PDB file of C-alpha atoms in Angstrom:
ATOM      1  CA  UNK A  22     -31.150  25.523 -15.439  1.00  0.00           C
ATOM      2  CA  UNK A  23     -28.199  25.264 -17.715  1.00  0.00           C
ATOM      3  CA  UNK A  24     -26.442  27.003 -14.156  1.00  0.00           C
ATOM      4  CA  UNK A  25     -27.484  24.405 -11.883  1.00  0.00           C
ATOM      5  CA  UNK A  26     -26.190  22.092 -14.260  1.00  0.00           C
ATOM      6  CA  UNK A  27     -22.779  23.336 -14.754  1.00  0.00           C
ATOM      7  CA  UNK A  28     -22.553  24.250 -11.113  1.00  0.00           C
ATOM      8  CA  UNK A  29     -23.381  20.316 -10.167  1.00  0.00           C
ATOM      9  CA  UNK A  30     -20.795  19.064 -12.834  1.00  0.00           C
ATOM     10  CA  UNK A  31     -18.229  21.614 -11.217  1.00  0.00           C
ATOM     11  CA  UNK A  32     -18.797  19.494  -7.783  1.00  0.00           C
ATOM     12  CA  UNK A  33     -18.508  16.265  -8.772  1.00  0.00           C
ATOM     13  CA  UNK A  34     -15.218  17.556 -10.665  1.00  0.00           C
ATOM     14  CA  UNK A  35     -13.919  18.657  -7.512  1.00  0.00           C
ATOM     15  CA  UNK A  36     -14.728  15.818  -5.195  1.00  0.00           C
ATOM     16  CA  UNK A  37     -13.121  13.713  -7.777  1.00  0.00           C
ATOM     17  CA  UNK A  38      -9.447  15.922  -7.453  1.00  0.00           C
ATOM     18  CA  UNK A  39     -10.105  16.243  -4.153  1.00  0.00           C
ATOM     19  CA  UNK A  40      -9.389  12.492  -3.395  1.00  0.00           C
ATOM     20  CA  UNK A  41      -6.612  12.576  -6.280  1.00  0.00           C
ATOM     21  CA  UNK A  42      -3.701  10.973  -4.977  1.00  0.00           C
ATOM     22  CA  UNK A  43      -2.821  11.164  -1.385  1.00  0.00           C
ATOM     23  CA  UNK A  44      -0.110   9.379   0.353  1.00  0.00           C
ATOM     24  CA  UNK A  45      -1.458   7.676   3.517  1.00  0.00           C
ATOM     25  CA  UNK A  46       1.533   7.073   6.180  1.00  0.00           C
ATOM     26  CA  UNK A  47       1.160   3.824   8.347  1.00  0.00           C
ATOM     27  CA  UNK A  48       1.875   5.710  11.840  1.00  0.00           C
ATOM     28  CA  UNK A  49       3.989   2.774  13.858  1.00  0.00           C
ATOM     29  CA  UNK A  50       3.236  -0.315  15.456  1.00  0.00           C
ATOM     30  CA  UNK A  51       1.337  -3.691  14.640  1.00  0.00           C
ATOM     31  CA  UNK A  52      -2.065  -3.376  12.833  1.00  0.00           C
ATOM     32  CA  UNK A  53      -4.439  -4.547  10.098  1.00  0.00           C
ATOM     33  CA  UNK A  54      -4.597  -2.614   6.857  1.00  0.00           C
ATOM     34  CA  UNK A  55      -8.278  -1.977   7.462  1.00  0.00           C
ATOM     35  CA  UNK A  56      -7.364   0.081  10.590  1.00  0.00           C
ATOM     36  CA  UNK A  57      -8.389   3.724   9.165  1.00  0.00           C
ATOM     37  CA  UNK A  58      -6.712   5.367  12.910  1.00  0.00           C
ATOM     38  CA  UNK A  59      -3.276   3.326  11.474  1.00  0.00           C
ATOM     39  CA  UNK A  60      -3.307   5.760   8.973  1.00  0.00           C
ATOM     40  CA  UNK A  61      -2.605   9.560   8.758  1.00  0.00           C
ATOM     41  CA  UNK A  62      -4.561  10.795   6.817  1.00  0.00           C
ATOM     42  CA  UNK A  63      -7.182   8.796   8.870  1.00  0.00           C
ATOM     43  CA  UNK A  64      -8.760   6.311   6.190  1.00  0.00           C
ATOM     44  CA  UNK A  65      -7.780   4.119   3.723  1.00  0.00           C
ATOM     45  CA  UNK A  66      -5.279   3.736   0.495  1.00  0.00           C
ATOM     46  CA  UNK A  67      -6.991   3.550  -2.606  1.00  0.00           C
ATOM     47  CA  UNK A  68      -6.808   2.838  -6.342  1.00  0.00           C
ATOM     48  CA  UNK A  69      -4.848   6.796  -6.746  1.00  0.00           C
ATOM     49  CA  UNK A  70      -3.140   6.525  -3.484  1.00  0.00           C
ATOM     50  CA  UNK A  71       0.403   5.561  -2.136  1.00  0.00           C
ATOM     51  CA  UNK A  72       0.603   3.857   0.928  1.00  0.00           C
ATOM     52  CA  UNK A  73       3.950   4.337   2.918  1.00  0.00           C
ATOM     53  CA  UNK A  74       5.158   1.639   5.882  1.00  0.00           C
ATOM     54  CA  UNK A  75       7.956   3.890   7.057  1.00  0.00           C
ATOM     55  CA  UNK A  76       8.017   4.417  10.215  1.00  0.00           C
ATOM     56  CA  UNK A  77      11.594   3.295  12.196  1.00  0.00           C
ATOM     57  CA  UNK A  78      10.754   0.664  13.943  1.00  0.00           C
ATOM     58  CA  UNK A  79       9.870  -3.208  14.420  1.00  0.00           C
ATOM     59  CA  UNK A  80       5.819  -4.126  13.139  1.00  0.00           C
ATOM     60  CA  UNK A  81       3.793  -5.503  10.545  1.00  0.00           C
ATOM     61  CA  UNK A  82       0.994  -4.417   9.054  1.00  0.00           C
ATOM     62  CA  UNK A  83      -0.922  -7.194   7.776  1.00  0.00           C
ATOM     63  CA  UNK A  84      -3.226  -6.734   4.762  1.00  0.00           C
ATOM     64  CA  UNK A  85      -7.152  -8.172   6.223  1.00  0.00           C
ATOM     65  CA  UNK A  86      -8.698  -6.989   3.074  1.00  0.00           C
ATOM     66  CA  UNK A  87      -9.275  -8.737  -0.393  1.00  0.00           C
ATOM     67  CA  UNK A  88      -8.184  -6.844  -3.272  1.00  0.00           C
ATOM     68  CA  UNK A  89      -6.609  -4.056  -1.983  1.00  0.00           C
ATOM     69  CA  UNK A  90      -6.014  -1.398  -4.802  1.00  0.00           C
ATOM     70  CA  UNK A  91      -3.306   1.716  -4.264  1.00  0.00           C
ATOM     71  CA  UNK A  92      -1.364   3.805  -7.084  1.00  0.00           C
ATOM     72  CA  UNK A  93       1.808   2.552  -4.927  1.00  0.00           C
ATOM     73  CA  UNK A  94       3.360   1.201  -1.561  1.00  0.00           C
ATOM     74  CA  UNK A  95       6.003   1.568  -0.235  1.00  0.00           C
ATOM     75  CA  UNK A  96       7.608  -0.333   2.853  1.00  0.00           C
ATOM     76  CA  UNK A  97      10.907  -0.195   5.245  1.00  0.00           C
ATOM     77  CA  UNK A  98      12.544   2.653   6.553  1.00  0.00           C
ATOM     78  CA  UNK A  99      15.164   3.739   4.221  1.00  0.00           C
ATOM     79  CA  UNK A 100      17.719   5.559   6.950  1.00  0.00           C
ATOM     80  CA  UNK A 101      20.892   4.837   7.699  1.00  0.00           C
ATOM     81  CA  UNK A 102      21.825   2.799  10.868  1.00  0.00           C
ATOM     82  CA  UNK A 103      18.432   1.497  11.282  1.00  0.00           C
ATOM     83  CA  UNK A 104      18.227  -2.218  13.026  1.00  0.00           C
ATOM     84  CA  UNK A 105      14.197  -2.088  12.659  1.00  0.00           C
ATOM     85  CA  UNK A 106      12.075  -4.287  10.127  1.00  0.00           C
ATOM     86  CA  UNK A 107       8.804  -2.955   9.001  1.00  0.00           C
ATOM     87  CA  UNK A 108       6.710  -5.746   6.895  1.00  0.00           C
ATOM     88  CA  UNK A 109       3.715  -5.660   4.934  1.00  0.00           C
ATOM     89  CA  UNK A 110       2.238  -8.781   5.198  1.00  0.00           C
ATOM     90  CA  UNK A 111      -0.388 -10.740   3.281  1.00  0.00           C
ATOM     91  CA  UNK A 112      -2.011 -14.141   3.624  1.00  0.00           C
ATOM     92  CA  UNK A 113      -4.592 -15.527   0.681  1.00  0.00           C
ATOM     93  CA  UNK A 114      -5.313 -11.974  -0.072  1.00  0.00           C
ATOM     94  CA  UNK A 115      -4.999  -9.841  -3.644  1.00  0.00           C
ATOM     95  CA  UNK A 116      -3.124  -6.690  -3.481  1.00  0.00           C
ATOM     96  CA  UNK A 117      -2.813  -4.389  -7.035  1.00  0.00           C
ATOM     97  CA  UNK A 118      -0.807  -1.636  -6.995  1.00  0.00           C
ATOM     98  CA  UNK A 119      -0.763   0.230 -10.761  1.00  0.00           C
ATOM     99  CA  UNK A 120       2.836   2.132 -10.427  1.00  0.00           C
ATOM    100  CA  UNK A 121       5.667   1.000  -8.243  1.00  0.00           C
ATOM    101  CA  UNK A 122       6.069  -1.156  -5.286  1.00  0.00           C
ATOM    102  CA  UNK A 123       9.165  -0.341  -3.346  1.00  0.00           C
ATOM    103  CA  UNK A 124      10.818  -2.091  -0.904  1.00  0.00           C
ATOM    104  CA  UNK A 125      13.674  -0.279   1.042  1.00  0.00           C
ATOM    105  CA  UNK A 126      16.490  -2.167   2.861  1.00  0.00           C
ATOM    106  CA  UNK A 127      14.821  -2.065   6.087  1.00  0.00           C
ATOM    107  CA  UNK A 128      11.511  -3.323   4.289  1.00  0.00           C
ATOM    108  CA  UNK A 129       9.920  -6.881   3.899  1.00  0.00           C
ATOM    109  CA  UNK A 130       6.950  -7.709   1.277  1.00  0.00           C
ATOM    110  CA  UNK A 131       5.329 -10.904   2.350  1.00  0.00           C
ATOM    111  CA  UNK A 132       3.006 -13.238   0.268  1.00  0.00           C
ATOM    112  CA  UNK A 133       1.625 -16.298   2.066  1.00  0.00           C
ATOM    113  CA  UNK A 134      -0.623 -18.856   1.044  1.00  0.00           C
ATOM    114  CA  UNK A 135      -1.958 -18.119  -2.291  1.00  0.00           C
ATOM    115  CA  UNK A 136      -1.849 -14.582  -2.306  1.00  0.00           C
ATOM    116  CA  UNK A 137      -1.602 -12.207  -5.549  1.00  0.00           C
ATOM    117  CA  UNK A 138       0.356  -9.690  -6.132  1.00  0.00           C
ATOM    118  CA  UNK A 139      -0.791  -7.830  -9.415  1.00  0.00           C
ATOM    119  CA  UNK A 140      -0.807  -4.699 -11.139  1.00  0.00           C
ATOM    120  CA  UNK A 141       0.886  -2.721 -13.649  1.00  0.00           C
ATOM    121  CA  UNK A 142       3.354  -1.147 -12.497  1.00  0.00           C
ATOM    122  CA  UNK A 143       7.532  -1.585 -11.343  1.00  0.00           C
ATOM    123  CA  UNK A 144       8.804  -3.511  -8.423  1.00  0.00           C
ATOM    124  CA  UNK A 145      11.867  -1.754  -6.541  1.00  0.00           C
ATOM    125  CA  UNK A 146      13.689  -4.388  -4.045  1.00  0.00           C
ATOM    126  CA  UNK A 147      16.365  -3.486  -1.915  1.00  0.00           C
ATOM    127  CA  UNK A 148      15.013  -5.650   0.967  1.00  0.00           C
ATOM    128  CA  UNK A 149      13.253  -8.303   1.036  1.00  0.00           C
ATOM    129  CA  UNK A 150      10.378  -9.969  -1.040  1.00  0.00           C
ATOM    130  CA  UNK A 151       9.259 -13.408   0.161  1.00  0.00           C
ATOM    131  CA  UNK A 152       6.661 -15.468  -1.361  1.00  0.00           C
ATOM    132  CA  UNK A 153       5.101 -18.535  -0.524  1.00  0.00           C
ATOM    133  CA  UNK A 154       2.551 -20.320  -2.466  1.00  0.00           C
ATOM    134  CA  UNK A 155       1.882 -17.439  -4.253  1.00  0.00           C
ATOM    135  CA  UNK A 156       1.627 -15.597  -7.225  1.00  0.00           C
ATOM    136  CA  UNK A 157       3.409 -12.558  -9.195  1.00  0.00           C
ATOM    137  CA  UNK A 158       1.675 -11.325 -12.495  1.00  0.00           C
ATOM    138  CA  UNK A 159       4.279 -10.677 -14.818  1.00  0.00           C
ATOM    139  CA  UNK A 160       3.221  -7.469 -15.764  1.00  0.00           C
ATOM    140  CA  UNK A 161       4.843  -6.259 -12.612  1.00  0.00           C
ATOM    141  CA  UNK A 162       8.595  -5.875 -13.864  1.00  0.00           C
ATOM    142  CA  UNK A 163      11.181  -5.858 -11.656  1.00  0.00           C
TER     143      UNK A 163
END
């Protein structure tokens, strides 16, 4: 018995690392957060995560989901010689991320119409950050 036991605790031990931060990569083009094929890995950013909006060229990806949870984001291609904008985009919608949100020069971080940004973690801006009617928590330094 004591076997079984130890052998199920070893499981859920693994599961849990097994889902222990993974950086999801936004693969191009328009789309809603929600869209798990918008992602590679195919599924979703989570509380451990990092979500990255890299790819070089013009899109947004536009969060559809209330409080939306990921380690970190980051957004805008950060080559040299790139024209493109790539925005992250969020309307009335919560959005925590607990270590850094980072904004390259090709990037744009958009918070419309009572939206929250929260968290506890940095904020990195090179590009831009544009709110409207919404709200920072302070314990996001920049």
């Amino acid at each position: 018995m004591k076997a079984l036991t130890c052998l199920i605790v070893a499981c859920f031990a693994f599961a849990s690392l097994a889902h222990a931060q993974t950086t999801y990569r936004w693969i191009g083009g328009d789309g809603n957060w929600s869209n798990q094929n918008k992602w590679n890995p195919v599924g979703l950013p989570g509380a451990l995560d990092t979500a990255e909006i890299l790819v070089d060229a013009n899109y947004r990806v536009t969060v559809d989901l209330n409080n939306v949870t990921v380690a970190s984001v980051r957004v805008g291609y950060s080559g040299s010689g790139s024209t493109f904008t790539q925005e992250l985009y969020m309307e009335g919608k919560t959005f925590s991320v607990n270590d850094t949100v980072k904004i390259n020069i090709q990037g744009k971080l958009m918070l419309w119409n009572s939206s929250v940004l929260s968290g506890t973690g940095t904020i990195v801006n090179q590009g831009s950050f544009l709110i409207k009617q919404s709200i920072v928590h302070n314990n996001l330094v920049n």
